[in-house]
mmCIF file of N, CA and C and ligand atoms in Angstrom:
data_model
loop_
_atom_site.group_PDB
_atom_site.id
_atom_site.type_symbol
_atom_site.label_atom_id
_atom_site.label_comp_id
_atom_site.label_asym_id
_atom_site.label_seq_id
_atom_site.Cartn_x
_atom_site.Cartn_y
_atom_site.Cartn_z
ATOM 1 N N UNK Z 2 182.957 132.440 61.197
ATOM 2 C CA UNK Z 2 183.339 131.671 59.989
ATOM 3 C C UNK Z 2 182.141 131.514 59.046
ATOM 4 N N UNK Z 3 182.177 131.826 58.305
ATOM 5 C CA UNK Z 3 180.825 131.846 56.853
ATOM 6 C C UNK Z 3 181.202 130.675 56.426
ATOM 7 N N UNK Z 4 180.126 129.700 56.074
ATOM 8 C CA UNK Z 4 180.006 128.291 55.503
ATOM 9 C C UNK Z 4 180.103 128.771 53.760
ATOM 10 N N UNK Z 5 180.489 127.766 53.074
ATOM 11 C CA UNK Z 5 180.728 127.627 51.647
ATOM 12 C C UNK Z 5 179.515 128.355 51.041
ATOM 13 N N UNK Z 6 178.467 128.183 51.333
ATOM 14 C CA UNK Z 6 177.336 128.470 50.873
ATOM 15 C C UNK Z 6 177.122 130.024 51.137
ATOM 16 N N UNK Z 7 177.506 130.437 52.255
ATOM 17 C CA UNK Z 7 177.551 132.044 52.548
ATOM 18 C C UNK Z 7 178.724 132.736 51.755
ATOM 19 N N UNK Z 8 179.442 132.093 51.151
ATOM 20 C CA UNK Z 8 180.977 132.842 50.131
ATOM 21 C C UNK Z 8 179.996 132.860 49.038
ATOM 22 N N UNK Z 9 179.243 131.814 48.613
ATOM 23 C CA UNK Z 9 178.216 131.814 46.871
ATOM 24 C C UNK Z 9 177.691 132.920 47.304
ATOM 25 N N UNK Z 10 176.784 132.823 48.221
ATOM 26 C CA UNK Z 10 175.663 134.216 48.477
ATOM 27 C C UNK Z 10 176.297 135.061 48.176
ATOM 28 N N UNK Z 11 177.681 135.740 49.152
ATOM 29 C CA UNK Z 11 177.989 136.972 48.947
ATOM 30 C C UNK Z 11 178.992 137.271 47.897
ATOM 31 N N UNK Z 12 179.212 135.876 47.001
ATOM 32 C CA UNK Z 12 179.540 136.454 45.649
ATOM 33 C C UNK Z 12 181.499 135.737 45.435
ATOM 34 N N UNK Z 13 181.835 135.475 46.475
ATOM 35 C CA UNK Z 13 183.168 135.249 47.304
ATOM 36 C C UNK Z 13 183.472 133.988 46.444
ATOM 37 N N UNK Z 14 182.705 133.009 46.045
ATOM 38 C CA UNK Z 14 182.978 131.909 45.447
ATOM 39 C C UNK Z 14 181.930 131.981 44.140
ATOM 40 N N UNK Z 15 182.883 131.263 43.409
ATOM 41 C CA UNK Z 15 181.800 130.767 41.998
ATOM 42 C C UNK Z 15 180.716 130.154 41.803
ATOM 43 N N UNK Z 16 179.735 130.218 41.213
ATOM 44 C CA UNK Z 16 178.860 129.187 41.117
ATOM 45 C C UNK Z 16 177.954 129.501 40.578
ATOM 46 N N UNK Z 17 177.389 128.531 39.644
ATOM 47 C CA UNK Z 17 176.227 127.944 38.507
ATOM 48 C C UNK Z 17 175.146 128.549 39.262
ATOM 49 N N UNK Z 18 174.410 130.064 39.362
ATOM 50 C CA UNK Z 18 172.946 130.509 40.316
ATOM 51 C C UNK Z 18 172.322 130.200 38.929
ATOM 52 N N UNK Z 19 170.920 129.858 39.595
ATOM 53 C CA UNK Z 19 169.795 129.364 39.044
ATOM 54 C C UNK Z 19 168.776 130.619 38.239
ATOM 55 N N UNK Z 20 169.060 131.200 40.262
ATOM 56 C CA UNK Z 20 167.454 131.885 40.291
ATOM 57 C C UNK Z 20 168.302 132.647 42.216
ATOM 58 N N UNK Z 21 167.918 133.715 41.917
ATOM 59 C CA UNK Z 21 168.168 134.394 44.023
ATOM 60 C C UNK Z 21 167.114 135.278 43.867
ATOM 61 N N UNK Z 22 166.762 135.276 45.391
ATOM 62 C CA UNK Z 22 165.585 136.235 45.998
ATOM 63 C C UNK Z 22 167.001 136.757 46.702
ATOM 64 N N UNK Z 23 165.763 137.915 47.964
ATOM 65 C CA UNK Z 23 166.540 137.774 48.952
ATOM 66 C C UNK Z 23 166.286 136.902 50.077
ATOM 67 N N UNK Z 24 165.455 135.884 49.845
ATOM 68 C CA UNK Z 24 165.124 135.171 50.968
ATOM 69 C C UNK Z 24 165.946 133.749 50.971
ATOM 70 N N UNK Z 25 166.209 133.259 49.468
ATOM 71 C CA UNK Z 25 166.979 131.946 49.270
ATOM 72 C C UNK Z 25 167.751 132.040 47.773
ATOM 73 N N UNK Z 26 168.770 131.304 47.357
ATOM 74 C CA UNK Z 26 169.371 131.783 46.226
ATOM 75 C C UNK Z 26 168.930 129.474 45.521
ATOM 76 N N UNK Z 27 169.006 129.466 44.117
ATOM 77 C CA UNK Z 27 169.690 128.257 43.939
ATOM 78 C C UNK Z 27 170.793 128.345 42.740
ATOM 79 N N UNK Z 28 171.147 127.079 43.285
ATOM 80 C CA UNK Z 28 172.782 127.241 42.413
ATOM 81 C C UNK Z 28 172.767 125.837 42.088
ATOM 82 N N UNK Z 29 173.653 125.304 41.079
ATOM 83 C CA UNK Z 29 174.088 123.754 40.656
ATOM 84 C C UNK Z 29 175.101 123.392 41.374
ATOM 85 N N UNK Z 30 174.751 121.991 41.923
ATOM 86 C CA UNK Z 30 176.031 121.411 42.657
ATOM 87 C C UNK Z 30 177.252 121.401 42.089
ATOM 88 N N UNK Z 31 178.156 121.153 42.764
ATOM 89 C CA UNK Z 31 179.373 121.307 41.889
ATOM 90 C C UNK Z 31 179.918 119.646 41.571
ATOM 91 N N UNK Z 32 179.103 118.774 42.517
ATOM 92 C CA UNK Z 32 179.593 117.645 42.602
ATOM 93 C C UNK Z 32 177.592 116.682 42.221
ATOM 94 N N UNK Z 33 177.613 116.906 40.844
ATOM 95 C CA UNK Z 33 176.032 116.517 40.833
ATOM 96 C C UNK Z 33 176.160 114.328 40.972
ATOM 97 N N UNK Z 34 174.895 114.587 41.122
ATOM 98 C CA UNK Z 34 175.042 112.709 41.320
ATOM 99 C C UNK Z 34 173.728 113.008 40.758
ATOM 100 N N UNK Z 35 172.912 114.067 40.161
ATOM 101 C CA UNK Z 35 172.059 113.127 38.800
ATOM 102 C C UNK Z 35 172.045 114.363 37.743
ATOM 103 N N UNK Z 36 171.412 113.684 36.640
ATOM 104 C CA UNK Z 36 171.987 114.882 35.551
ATOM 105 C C UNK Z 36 171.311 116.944 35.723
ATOM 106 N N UNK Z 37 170.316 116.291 37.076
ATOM 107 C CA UNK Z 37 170.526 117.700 37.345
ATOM 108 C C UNK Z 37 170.384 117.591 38.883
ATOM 109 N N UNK Z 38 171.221 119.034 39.469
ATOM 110 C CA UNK Z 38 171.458 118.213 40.567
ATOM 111 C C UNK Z 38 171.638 119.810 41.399
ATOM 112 N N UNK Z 39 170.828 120.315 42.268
ATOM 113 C CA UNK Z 39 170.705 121.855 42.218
ATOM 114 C C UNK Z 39 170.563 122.188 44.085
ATOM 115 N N UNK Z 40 170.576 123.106 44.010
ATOM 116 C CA UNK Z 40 170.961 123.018 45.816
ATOM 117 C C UNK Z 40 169.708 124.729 45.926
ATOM 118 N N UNK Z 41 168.962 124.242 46.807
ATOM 119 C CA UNK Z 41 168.144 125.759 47.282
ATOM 120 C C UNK Z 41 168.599 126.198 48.657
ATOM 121 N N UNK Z 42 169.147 127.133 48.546
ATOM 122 C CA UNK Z 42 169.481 127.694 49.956
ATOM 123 C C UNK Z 42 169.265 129.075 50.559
ATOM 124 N N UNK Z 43 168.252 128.495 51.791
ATOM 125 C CA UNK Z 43 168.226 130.072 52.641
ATOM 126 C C UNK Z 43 169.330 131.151 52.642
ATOM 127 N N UNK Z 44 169.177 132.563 52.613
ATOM 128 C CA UNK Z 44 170.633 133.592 52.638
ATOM 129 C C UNK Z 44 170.635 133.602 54.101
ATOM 130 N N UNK Z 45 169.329 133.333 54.683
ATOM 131 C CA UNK Z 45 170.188 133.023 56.191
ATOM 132 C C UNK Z 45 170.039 132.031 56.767
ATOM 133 N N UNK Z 46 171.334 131.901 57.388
ATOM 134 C CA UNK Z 46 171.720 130.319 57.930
ATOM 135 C C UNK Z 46 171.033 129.708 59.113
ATOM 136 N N UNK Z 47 170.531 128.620 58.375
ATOM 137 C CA UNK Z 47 169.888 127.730 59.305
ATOM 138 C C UNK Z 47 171.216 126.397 59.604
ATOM 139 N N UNK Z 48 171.628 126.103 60.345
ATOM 140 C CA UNK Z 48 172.939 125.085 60.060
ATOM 141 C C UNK Z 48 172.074 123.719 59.278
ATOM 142 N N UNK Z 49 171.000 123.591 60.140
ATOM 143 C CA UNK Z 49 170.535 122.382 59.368
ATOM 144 C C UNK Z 49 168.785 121.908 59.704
ATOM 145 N N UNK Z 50 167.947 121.481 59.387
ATOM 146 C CA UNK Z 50 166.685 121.358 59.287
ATOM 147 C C UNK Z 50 166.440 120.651 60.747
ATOM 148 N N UNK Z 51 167.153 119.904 61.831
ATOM 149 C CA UNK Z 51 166.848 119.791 63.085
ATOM 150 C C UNK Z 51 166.993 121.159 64.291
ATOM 151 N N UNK Z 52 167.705 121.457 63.560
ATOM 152 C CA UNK Z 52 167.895 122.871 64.506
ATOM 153 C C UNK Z 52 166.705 124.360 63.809
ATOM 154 N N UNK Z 53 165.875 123.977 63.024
ATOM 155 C CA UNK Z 53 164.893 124.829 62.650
ATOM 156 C C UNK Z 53 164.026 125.501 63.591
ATOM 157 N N UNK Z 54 163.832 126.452 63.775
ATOM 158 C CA UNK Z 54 162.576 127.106 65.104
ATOM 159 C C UNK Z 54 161.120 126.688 64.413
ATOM 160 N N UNK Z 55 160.335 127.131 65.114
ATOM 161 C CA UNK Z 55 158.807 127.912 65.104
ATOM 162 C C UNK Z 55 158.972 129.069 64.041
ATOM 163 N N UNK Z 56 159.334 129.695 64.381
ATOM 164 C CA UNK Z 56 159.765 131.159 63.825
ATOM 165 C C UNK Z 56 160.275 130.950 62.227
ATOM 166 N N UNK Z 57 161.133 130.237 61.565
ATOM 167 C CA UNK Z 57 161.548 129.550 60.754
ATOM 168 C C UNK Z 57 159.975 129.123 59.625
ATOM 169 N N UNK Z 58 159.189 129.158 59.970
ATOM 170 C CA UNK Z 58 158.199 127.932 59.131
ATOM 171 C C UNK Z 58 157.920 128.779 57.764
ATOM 172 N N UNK Z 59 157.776 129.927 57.888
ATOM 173 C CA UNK Z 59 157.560 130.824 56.346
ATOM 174 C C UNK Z 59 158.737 130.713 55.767
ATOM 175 N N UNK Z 60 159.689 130.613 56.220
ATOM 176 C CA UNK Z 60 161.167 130.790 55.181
ATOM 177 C C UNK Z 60 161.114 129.166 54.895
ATOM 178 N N UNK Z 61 160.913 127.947 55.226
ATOM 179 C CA UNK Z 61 160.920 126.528 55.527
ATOM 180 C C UNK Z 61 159.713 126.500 53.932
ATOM 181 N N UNK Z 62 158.787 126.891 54.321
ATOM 182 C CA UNK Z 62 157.189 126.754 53.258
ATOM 183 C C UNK Z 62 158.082 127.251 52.261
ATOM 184 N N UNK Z 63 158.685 128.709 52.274
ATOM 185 C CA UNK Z 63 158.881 129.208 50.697
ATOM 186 C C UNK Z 63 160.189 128.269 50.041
ATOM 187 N N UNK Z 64 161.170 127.494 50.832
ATOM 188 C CA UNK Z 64 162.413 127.434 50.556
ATOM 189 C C UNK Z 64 161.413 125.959 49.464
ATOM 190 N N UNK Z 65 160.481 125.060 49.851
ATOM 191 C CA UNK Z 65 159.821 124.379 49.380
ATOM 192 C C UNK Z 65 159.597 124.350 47.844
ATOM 193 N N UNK Z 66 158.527 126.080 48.069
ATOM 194 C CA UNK Z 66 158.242 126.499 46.753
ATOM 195 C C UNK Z 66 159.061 127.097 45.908
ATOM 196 N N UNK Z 67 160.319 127.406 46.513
ATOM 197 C CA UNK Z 67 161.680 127.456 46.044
ATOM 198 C C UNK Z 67 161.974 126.582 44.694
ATOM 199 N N UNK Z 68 161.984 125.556 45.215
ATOM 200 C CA UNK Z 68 162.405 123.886 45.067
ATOM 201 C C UNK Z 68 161.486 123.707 43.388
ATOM 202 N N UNK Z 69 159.977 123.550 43.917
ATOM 203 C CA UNK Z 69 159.161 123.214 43.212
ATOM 204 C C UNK Z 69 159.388 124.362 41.827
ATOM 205 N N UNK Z 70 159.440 125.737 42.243
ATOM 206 C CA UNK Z 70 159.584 126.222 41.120
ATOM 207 C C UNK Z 70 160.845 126.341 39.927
ATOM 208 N N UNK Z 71 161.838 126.194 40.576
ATOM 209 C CA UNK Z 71 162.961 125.714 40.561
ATOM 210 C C UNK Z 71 162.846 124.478 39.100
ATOM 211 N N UNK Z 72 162.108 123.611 39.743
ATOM 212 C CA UNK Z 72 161.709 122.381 38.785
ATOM 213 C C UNK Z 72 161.334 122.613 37.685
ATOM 214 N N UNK Z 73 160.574 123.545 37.690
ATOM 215 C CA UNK Z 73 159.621 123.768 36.720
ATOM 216 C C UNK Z 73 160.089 124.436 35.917
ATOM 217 N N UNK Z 74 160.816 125.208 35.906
ATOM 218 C CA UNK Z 74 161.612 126.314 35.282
ATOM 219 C C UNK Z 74 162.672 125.190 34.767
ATOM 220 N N UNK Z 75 163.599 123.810 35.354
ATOM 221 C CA UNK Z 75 164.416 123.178 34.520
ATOM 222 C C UNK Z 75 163.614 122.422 33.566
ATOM 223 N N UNK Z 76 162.308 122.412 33.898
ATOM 224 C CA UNK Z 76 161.587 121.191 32.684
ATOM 225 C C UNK Z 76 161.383 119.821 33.200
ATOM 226 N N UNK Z 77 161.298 119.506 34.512
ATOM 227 C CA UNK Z 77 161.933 118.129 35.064
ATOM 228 C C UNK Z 77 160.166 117.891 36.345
ATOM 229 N N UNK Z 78 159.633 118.741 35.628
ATOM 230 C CA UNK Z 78 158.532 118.310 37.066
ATOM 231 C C UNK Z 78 157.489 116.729 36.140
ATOM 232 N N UNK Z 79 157.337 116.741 34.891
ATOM 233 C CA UNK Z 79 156.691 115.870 34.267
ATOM 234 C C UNK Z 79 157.087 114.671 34.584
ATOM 235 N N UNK Z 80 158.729 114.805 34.317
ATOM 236 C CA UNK Z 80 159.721 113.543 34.360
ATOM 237 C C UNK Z 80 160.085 112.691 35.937
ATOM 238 N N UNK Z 81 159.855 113.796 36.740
ATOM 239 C CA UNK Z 81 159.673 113.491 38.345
ATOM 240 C C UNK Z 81 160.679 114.666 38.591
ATOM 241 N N UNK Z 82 161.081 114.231 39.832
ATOM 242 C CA UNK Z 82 162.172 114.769 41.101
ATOM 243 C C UNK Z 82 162.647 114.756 42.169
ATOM 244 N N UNK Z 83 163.312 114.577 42.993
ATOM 245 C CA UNK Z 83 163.187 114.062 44.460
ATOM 246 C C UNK Z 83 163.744 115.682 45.058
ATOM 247 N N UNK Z 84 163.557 115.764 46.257
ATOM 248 C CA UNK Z 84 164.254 117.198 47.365
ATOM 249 C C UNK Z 84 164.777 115.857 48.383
ATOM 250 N N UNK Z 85 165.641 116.295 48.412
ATOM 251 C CA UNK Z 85 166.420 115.780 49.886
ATOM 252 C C UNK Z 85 167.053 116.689 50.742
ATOM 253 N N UNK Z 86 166.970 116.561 51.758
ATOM 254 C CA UNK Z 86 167.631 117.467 52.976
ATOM 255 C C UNK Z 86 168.206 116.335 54.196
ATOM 256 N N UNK Z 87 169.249 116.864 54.103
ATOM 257 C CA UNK Z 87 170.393 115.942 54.722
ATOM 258 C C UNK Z 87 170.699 116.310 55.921
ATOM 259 N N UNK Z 88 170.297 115.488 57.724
ATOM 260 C CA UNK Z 88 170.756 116.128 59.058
ATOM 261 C C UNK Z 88 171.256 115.307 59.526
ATOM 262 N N UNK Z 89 173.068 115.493 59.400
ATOM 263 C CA UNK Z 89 173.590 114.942 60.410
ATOM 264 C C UNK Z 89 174.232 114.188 59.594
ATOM 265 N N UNK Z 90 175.496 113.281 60.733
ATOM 266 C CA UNK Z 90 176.211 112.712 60.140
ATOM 267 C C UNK Z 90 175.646 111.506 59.299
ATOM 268 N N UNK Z 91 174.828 110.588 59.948
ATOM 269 C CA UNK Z 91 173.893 109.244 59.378
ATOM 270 C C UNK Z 91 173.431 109.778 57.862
ATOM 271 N N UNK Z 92 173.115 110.871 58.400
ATOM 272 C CA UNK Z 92 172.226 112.143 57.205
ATOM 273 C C UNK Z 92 172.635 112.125 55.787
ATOM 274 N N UNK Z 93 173.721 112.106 56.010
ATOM 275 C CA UNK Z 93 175.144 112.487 54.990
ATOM 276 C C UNK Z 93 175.124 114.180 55.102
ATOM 277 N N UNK Z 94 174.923 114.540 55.686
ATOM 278 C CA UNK Z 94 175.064 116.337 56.171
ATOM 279 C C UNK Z 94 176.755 116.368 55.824
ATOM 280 N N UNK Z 95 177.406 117.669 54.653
ATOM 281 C CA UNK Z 95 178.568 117.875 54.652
ATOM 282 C C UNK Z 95 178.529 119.438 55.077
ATOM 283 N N UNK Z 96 177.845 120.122 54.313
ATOM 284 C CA UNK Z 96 177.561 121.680 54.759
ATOM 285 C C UNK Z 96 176.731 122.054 56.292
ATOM 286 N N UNK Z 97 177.352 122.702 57.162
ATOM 287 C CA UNK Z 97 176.148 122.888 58.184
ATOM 288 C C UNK Z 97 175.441 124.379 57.880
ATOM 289 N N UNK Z 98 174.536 124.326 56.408
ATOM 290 C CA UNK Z 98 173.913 125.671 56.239
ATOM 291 C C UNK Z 98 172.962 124.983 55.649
ATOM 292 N N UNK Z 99 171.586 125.120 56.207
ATOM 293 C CA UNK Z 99 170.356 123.898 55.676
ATOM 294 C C UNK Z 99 170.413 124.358 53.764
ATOM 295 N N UNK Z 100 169.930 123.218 53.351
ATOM 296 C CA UNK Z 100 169.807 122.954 52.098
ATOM 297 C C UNK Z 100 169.007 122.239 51.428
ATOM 298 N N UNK Z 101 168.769 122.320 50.362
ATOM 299 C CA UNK Z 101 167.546 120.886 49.700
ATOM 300 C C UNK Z 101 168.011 121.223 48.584
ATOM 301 N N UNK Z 102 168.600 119.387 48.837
ATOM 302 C CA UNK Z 102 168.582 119.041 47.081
ATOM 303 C C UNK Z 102 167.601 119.005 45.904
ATOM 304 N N UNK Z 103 167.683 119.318 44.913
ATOM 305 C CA UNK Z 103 166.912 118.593 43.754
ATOM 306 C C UNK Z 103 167.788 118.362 42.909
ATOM 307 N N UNK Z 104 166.693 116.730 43.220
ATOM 308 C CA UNK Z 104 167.686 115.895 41.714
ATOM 309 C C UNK Z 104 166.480 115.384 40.577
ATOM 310 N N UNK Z 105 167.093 115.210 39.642
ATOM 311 C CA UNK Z 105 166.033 114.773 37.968
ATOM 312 C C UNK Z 105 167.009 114.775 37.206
ATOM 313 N N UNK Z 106 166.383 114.163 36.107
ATOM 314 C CA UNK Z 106 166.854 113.663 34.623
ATOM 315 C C UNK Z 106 166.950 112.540 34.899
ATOM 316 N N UNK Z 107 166.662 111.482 35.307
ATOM 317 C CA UNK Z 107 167.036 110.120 35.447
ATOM 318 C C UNK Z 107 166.357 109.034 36.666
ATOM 319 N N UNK Z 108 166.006 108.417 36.426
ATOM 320 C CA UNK Z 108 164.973 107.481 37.641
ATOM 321 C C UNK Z 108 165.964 107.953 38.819
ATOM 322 N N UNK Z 109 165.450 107.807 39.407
ATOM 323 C CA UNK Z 109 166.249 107.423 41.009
ATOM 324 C C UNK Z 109 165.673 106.213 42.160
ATOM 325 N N UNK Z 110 167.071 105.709 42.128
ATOM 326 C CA UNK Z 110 166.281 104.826 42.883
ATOM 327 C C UNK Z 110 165.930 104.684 44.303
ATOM 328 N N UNK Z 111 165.486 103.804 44.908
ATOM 329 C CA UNK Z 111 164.769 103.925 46.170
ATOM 330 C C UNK Z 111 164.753 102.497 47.197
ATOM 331 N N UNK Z 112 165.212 101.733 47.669
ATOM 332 C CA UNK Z 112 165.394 103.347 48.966
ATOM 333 C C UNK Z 112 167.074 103.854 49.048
ATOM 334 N N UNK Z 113 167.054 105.283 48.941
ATOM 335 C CA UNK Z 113 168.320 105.552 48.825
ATOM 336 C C UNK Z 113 169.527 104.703 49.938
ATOM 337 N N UNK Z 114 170.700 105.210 49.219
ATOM 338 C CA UNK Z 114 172.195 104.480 49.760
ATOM 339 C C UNK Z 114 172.357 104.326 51.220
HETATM 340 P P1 5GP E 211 175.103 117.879 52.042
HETATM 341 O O1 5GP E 211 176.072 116.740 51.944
HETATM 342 O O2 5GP E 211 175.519 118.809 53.180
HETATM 343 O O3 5GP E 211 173.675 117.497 52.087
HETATM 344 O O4 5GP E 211 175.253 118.664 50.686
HETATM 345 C C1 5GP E 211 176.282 119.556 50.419
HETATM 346 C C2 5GP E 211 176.385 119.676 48.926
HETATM 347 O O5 5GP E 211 177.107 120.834 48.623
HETATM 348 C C3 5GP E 211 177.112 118.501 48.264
HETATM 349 O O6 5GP E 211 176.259 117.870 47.322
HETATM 350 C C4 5GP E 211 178.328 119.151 47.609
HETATM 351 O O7 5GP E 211 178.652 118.589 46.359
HETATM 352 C C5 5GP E 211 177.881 120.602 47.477
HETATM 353 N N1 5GP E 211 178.971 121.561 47.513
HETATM 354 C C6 5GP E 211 180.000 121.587 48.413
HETATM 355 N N2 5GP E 211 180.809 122.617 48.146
HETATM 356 C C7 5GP E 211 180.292 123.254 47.053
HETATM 357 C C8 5GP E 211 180.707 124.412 46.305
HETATM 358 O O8 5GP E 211 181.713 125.059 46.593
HETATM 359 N N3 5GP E 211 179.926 124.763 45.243
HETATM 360 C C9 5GP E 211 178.795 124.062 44.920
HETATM 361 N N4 5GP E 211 178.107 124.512 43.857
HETATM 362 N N5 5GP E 211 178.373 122.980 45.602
HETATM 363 C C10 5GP E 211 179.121 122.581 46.663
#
């Protein structure tokens, strides 16, 4: 079964791409909660950031600089930004294909919900 995020990759579903390597793609949420609201995701599936290996840490570092560049390219690194990565149910984990949010345009507050 391919997770939602593996139908974007291979093209199967719609979606707002940012920016794709072949190592991680980003795309806009479809359901944003700040005025920008962007999802970086490995093309291969990690279900979620507790289940990460050893082996994992170069794709983990770049998915980062993913993120950061990502930012920079929307205009939003001056203004701030947060990355969130969500494990588990407590987590608010809905996708099991690891992910990191970025959110900006707007304070955020702290400590989250
Ligand atoms: P999680 O809750 O697992 O940390 O984050 C999953 C995110 O994926 C949610 O913010 C949700 O809005 C987003 N999402 C779920 N399905 C789709 C989709 O089909 N397209 C896009 N662009 N985002 C999705």
């Amino acid at each position: 079964m391919k997770t939602i995020f593996e139908k974007i990759i291979a093209g199967e579903i719609p979606a707002r791409i940012i920016k794709r390597t072949e190592d991680w793609i980003a795309f806009y949420d479809v359901n944003p909660q700040a005025p920008v609201h962007v999802l970086i995701v490995p093309t291969r599936v990690i279900p979620r950031i507790g289940e990460a290996a050893d082996s994992d840490s170069v794709l983990l570092g770049n998915l980062l600089l993913a993120a950061q560049n990502v930012a920079r390219e929307l205009g939003v690194t001056e203004s701030g930004f947060r990355l969130v990565i969500n494990h588990g149910s407590h987590g608010g984990e809905t996708v099991p294909h690891l992910h990191i949010h970025l959110l900006a345009g707007r304070p955020l507050g702290w400590p989250p919900g």
